[in-house]
Coordinates of C-alpha atoms in Angstrom, one line a residue:
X1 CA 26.0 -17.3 -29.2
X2 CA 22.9 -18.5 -27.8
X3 CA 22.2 -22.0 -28.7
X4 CA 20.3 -25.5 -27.7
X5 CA 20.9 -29.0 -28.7
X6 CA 21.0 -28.5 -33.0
X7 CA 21.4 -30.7 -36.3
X8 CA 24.0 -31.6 -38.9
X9 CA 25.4 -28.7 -40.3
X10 CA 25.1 -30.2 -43.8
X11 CA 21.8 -30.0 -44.0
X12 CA 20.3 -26.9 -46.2
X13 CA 18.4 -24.7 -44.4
X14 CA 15.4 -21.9 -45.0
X15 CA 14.5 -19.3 -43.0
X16 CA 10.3 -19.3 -43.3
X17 CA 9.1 -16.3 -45.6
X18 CA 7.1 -14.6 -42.5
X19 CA 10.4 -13.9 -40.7
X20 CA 11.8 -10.6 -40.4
X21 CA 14.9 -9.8 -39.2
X22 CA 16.6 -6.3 -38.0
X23 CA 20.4 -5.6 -37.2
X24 CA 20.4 -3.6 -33.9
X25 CA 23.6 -3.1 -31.8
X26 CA 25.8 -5.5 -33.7
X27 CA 23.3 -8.0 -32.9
X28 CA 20.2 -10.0 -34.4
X29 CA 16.4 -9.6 -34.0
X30 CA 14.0 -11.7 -35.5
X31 CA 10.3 -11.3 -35.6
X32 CA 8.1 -14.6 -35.9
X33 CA 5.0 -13.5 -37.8
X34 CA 3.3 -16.5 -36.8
X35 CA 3.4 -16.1 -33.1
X36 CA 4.2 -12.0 -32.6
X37 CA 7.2 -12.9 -31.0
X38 CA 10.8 -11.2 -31.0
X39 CA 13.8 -12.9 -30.0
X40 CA 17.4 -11.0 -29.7
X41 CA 20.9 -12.7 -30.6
X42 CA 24.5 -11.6 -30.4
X43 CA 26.7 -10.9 -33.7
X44 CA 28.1 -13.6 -34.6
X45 CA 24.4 -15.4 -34.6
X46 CA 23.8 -12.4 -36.9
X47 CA 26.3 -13.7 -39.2
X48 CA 24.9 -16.8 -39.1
X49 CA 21.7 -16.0 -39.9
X50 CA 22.8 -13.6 -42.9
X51 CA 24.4 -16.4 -45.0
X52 CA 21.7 -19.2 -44.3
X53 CA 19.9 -16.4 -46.0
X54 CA 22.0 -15.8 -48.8
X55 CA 23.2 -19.7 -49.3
X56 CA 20.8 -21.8 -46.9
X57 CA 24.0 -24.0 -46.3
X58 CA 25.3 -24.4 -42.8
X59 CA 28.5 -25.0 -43.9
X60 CA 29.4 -22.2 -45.3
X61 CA 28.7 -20.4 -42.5
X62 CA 31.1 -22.6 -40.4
X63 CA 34.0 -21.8 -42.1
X64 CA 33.4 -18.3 -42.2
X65 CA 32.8 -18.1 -38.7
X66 CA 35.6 -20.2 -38.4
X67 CA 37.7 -17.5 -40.1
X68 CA 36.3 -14.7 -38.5
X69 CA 36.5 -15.8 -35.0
X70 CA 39.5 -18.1 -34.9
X71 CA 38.5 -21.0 -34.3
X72 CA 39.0 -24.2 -35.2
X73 CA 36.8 -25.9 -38.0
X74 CA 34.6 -28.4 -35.9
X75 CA 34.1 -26.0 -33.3
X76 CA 32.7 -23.6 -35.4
X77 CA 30.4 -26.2 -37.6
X78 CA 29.4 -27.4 -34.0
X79 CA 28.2 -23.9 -32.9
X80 CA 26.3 -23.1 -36.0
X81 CA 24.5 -26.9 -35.5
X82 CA 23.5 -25.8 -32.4
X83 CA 22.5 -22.4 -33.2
X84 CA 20.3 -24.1 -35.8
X85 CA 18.9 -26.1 -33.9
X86 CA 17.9 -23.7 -32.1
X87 CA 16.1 -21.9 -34.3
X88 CA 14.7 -25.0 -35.8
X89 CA 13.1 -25.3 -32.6
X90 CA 11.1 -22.5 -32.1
X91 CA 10.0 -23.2 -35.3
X92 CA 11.8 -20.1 -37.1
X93 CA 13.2 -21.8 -40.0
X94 CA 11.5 -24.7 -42.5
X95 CA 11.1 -28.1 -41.1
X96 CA 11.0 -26.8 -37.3
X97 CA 8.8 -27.4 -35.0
X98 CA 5.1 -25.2 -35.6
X99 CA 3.7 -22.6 -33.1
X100 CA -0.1 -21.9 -31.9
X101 CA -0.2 -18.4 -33.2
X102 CA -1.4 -16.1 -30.2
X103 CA -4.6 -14.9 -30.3
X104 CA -3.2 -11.6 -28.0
X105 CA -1.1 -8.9 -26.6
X106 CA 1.9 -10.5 -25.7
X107 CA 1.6 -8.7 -22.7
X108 CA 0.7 -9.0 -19.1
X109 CA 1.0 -7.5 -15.7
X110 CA 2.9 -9.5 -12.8
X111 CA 1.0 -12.6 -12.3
X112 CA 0.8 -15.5 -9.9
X113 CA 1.2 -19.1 -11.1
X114 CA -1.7 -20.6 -9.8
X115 CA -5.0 -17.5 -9.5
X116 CA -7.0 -17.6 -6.7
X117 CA -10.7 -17.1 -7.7
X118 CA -12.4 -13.9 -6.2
X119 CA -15.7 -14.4 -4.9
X120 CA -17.2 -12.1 -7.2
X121 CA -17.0 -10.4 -10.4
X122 CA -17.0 -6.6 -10.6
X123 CA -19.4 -3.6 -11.7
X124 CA -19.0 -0.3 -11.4
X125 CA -18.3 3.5 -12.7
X126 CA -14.6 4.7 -12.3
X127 CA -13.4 8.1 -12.4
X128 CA -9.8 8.4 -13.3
X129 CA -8.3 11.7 -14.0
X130 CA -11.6 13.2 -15.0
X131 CA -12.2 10.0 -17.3
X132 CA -15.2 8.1 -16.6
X133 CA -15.4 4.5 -17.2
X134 CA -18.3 2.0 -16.7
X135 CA -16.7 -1.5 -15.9
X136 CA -18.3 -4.5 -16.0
X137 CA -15.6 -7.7 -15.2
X138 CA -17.1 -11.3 -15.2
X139 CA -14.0 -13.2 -15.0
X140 CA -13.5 -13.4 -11.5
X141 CA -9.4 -13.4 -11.5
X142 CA -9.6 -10.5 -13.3
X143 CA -12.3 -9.2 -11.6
X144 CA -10.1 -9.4 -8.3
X145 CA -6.4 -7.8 -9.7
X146 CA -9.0 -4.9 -11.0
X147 CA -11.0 -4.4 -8.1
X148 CA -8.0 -4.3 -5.7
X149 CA -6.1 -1.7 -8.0
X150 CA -8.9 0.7 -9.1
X151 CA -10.9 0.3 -5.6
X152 CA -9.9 4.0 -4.9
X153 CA -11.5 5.6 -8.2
X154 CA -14.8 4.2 -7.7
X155 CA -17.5 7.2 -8.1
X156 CA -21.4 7.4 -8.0
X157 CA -21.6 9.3 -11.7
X158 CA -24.6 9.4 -13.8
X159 CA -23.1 11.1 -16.6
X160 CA -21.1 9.9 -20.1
X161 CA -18.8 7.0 -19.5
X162 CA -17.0 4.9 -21.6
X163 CA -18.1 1.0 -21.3
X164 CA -15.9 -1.2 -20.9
X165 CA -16.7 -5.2 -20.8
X166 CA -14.4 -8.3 -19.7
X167 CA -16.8 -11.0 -20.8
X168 CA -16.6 -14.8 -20.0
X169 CA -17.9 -17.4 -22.2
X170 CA -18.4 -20.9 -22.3
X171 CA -15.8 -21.8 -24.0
X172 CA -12.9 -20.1 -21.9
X173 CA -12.2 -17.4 -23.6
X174 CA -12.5 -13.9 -22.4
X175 CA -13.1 -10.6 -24.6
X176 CA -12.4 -7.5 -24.2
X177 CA -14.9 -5.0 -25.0
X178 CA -14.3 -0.7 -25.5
X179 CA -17.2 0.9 -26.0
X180 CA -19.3 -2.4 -27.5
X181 CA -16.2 -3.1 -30.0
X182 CA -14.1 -6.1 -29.5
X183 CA -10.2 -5.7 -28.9
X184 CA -8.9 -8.8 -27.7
X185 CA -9.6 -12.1 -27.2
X186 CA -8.0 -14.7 -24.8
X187 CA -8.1 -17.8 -22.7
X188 CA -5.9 -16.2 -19.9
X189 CA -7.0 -13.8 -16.9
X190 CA -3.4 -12.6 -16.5
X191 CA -3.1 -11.5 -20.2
X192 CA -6.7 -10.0 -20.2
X193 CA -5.5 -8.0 -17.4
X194 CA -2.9 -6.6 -18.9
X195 CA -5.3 -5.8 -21.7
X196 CA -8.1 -4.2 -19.9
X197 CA -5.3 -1.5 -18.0
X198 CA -3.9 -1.1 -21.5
X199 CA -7.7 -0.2 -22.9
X200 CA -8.2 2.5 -19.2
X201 CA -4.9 4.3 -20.4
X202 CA -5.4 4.9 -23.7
X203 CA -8.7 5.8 -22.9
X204 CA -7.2 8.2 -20.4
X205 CA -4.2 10.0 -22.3
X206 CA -5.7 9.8 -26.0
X207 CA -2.8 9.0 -27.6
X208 CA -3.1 7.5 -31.3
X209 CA -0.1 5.3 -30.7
X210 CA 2.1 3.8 -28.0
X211 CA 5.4 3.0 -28.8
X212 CA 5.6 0.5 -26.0
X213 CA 4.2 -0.7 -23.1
X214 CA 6.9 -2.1 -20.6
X215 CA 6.4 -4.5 -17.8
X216 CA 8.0 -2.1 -15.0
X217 CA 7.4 1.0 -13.0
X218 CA 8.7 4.5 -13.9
X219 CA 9.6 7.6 -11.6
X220 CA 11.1 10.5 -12.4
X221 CA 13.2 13.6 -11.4
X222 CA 13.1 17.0 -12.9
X223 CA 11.2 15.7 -15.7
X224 CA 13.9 12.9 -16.1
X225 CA 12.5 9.7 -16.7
X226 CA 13.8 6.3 -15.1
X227 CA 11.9 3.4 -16.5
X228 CA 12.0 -0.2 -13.8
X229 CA 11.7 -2.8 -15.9
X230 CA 11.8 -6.3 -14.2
X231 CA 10.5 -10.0 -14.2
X232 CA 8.4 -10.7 -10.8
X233 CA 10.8 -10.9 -7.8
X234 CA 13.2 -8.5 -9.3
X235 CA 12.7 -5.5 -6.9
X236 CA 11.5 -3.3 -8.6
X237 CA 8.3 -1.9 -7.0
X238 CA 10.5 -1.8 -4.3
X239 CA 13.0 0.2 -5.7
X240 CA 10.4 2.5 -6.8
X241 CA 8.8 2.5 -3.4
X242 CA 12.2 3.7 -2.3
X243 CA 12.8 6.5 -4.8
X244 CA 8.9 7.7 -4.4
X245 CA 9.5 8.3 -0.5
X246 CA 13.0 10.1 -1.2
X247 CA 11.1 12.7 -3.8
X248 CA 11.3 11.3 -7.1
X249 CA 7.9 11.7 -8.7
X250 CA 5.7 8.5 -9.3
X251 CA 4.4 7.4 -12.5
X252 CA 3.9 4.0 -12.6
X253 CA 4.3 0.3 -11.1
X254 CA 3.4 -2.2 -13.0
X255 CA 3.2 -1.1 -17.1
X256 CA 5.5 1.7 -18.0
X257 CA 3.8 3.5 -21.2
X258 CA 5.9 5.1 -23.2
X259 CA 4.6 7.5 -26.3
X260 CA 6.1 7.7 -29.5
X261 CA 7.5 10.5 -29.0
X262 CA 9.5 8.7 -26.2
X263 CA 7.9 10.2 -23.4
X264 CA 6.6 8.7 -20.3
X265 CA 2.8 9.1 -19.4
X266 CA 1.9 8.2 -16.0
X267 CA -0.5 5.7 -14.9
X268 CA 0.3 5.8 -10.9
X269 CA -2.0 2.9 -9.5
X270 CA -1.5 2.2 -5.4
X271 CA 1.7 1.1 -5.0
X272 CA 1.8 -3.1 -5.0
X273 CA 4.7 -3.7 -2.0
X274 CA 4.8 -7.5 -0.9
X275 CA 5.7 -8.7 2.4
X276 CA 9.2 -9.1 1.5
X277 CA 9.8 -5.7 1.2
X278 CA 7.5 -4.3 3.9
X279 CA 10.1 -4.2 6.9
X280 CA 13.0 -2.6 4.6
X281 CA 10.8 -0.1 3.1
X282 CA 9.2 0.5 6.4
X283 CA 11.5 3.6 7.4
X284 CA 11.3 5.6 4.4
X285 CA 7.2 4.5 4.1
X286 CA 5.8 4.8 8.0
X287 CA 2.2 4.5 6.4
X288 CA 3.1 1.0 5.7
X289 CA 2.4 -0.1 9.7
X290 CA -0.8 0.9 9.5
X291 CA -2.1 -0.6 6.2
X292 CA -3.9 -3.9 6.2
X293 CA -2.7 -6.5 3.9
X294 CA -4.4 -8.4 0.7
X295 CA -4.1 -11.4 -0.7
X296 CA -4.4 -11.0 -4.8
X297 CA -3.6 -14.4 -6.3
X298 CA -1.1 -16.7 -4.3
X299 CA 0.5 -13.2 -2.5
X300 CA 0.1 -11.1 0.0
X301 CA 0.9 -7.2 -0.2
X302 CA -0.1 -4.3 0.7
X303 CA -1.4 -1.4 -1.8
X304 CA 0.0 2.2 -1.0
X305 CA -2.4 4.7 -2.2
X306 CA -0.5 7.7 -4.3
X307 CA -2.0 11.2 -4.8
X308 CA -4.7 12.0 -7.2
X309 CA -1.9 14.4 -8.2
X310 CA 0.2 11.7 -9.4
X311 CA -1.9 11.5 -12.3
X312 CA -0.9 15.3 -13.4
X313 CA 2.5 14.7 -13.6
X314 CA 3.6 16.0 -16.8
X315 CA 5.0 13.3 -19.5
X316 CA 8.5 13.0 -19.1
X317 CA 11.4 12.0 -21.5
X318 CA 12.1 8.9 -21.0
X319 CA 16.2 9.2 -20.0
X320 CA 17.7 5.9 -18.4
X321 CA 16.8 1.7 -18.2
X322 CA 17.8 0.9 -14.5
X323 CA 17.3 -3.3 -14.0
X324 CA 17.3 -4.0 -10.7
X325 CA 19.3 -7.0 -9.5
X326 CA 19.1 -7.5 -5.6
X327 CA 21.8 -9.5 -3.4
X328 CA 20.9 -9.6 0.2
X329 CA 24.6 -10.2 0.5
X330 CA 26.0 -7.5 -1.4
X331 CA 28.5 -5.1 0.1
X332 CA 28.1 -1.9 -2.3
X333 CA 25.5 -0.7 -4.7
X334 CA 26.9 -0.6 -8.3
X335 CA 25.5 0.3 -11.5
X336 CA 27.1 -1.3 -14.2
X337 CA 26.1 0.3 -17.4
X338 CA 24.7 -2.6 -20.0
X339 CA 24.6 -2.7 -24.0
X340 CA 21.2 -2.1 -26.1
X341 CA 21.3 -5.0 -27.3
X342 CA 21.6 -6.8 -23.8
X343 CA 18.7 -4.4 -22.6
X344 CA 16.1 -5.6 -25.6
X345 CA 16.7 -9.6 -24.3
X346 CA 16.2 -8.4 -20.9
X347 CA 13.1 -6.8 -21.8
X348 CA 11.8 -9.4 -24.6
X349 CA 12.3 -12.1 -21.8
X350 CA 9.6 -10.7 -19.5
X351 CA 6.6 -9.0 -20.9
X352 CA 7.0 -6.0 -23.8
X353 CA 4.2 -4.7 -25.9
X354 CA 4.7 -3.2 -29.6
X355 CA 1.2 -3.5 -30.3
X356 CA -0.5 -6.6 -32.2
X357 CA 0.2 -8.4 -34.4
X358 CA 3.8 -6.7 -34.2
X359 CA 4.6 -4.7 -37.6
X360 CA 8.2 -3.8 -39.2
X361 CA 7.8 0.1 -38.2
X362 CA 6.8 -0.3 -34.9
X363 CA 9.6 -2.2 -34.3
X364 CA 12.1 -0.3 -36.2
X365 CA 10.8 2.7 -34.4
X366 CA 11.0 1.0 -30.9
X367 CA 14.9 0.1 -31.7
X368 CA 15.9 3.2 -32.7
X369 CA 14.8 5.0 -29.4
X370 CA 16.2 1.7 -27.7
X371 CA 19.5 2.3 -29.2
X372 CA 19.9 5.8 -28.1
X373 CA 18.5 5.1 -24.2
X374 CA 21.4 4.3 -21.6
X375 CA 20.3 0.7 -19.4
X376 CA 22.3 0.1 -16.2
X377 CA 21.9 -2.9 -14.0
X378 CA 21.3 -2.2 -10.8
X379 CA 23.0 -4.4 -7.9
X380 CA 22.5 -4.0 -4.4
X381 CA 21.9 -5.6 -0.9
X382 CA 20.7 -2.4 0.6
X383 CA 19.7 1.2 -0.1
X384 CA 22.4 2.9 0.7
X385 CA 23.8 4.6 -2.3
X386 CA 21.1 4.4 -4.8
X387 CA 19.5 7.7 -5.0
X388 CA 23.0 9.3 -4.9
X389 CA 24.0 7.4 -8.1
X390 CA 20.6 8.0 -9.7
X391 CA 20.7 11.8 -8.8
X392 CA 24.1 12.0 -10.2
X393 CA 23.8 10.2 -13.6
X394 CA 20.3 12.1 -14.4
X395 CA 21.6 15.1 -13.1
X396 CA 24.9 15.3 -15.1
X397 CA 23.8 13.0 -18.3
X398 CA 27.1 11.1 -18.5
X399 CA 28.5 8.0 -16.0
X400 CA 29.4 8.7 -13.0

């Protein structure tokens, strides 16, 4: 049960009336109306939170969680205190502690800590799979993530183009314009980012809805999709870098958009690889030698052009969650096949979007495609044996 420091269990306790909860997997998700956030817990924190509900006394749920599970009396009153607690203090139930609501997508593409500011803002027309954009970027941190990532669609074009504005103002905050209309507003470059590559691929496939946008690259193979999610640091551009050079088909690096039909569309940017990976990647991506590095915030990398091509890869279904876990000591690469339930925290811990502010059937829709997707974890000190196991579970559909 995932718990922090909590309160007396005697104390009677309300869950605030802008909550919403969702049983998925056995488990518990709650959505905070006030800050557009979701938060996944296990079954017996379900429980819990189903008879504060009905009684709002912690102590009845102690002693049926006692009975349930077990365990003694105080060990069960202590683990529903702390669960409380918990909740108490992200502000969840009545008396916690209150949120800033966000003002924003709760999502953003793999930032530094500390920005370095580019030396200029950016202006220009884009052409991206026949799309036209006019792009005007004064925040220079933005300005700079952009510039490095969309350098290669840059056109001379005189013709109908979308407009699209990142504005700066004197107060901090940044807004995002489409076509003179305001879609989001926010004080951070990383999350206006995020944003403004959100606003280009809607703008480029036309889809009415998303049914998310994951932090993560995609590939696929035979129209198989394999979606990369991963915090910064996990490995996973380079284990798409790897999969790319061995003849899976590119769609994505850094947001994985997924329709609601639970197809994949592609948004295959350069390839970000950082100097970590550059000398293991090397052999499978000779073209790395002779590109010249960048500096984009506090790292250095270098950007691997893709195809125009790329961009005509068909939609995919969306087939397996593969979460990369690297060990430079590991012996063996092994994929270890991981509950739904565990795959939404993994995901709702790093950067998910389910549009804004987040809505019941969004959500409801978003778990019920989770809850029939397989997730592995990936571990592994090398790349031997990873396309092998890939091939073999998308090839068969079962474990292997």
């Amino acid at each position: 049960m995932q718990s922090e420091a909590g309160i007396s269990a005697g104390h009677r306790t309300r869950k605030r009336a802008d909550m919403s909860s969702y049983f998925f997997d056995s488990g518990l998700v709650l959505r905070d109306g006030r800050t557009n956030r979701l938060f996944a817990y296990n079954e017996s924190a379900a429980l819990v939170w189903q008879l504060l509900a009905r009684t709002g006394n912690p102590g009845d749920a102690s002693e049926v969680i006692s009975r349930t599970y077990g365990i003694p009396a105080e060990s069960a009153s202590r683990d529903v205190a702390e669960i409380v607690g918990h909740w108490r203090s992200l502000g969840l139930l009545h008396g916690g502690i209150k949120r800033r609501k966000r003002e924003t997508v709760p999502f953003a593409p793999e930032a530094a800590t500390a920005p370095m500011p580019a030396k200029n803002a950016m202006r220009g027309t884009y052409r991206i799979r026949g799309c036209a954009f006019a792009i005007t970027i004064e925040d220079p941190a933005v300005a700079e993530r952009a510039d490095s990532l969309l350098r290669a669609y840059r056109a001379d074009y005189s013709g109908n183009a979308r407009n699209v504005e990142v504005l700066s103002k004197p107060s901090g905050d940044l807004i995002l314009q489409f076509d003179g209309i305001e879609t989001v507003r926010t004080n951070s470059s990383a999350e206006m980012t995020g944003a403004l590559f959100q606003a280009l691929l809607s703008g480029i496939h036309s889809y009415d809805q998303w049914l998310a946008i994951i932090h993560g690259g995609a590939v696929a193979l035979n129209g198989h999709g394999v979606l990369i999610p991963g915090a910064s640091g996990s490995g996973k551009s380079t284990l798409g870098a790897f999969l790319v050079a061995r003849g899976f088909d590119y769609l994505s690096d850094d947001m994985i958009a997924v329709t609601r039909a639970g197809q994949i569309a592609a948004w295959p940017i350069p390839l970000s690889i950082k100097q970590g990976s550059w000398k293991p990647l090397s052999p499978y991506l000779p073209q790395l030698e002779s590109i010249e590095p960048v500096q984009v915030w506090d790292r250095v990398v270098k950007y691997v052009t893709v195809p125009s091509a790329s961009w005509d890869v068909p939609d995919c279904r969306a087939s397996i969650f593969v979460f990369p876990r690297f060990h430079a000591a590991a012996k063996e690469t092994r994929l270890t096949p991981l509950r739904p339930l565990e795959s939404l925290r993994r995901l709702i811990s790093d950067r998910i979007w389910l549009g804004y502010p987040l809505r019941a059937r969004p959500i409801e829709e978003f778990l019920n495609w989770l809850g029939q997707m397989r997730s592995y974890e990936l571990s592994y000190g090398s790349f031997e044996g990873i396309e092998e196991s890939l091939r073999k579970i998308l090839e068969r559909g079962h474990d292997t």
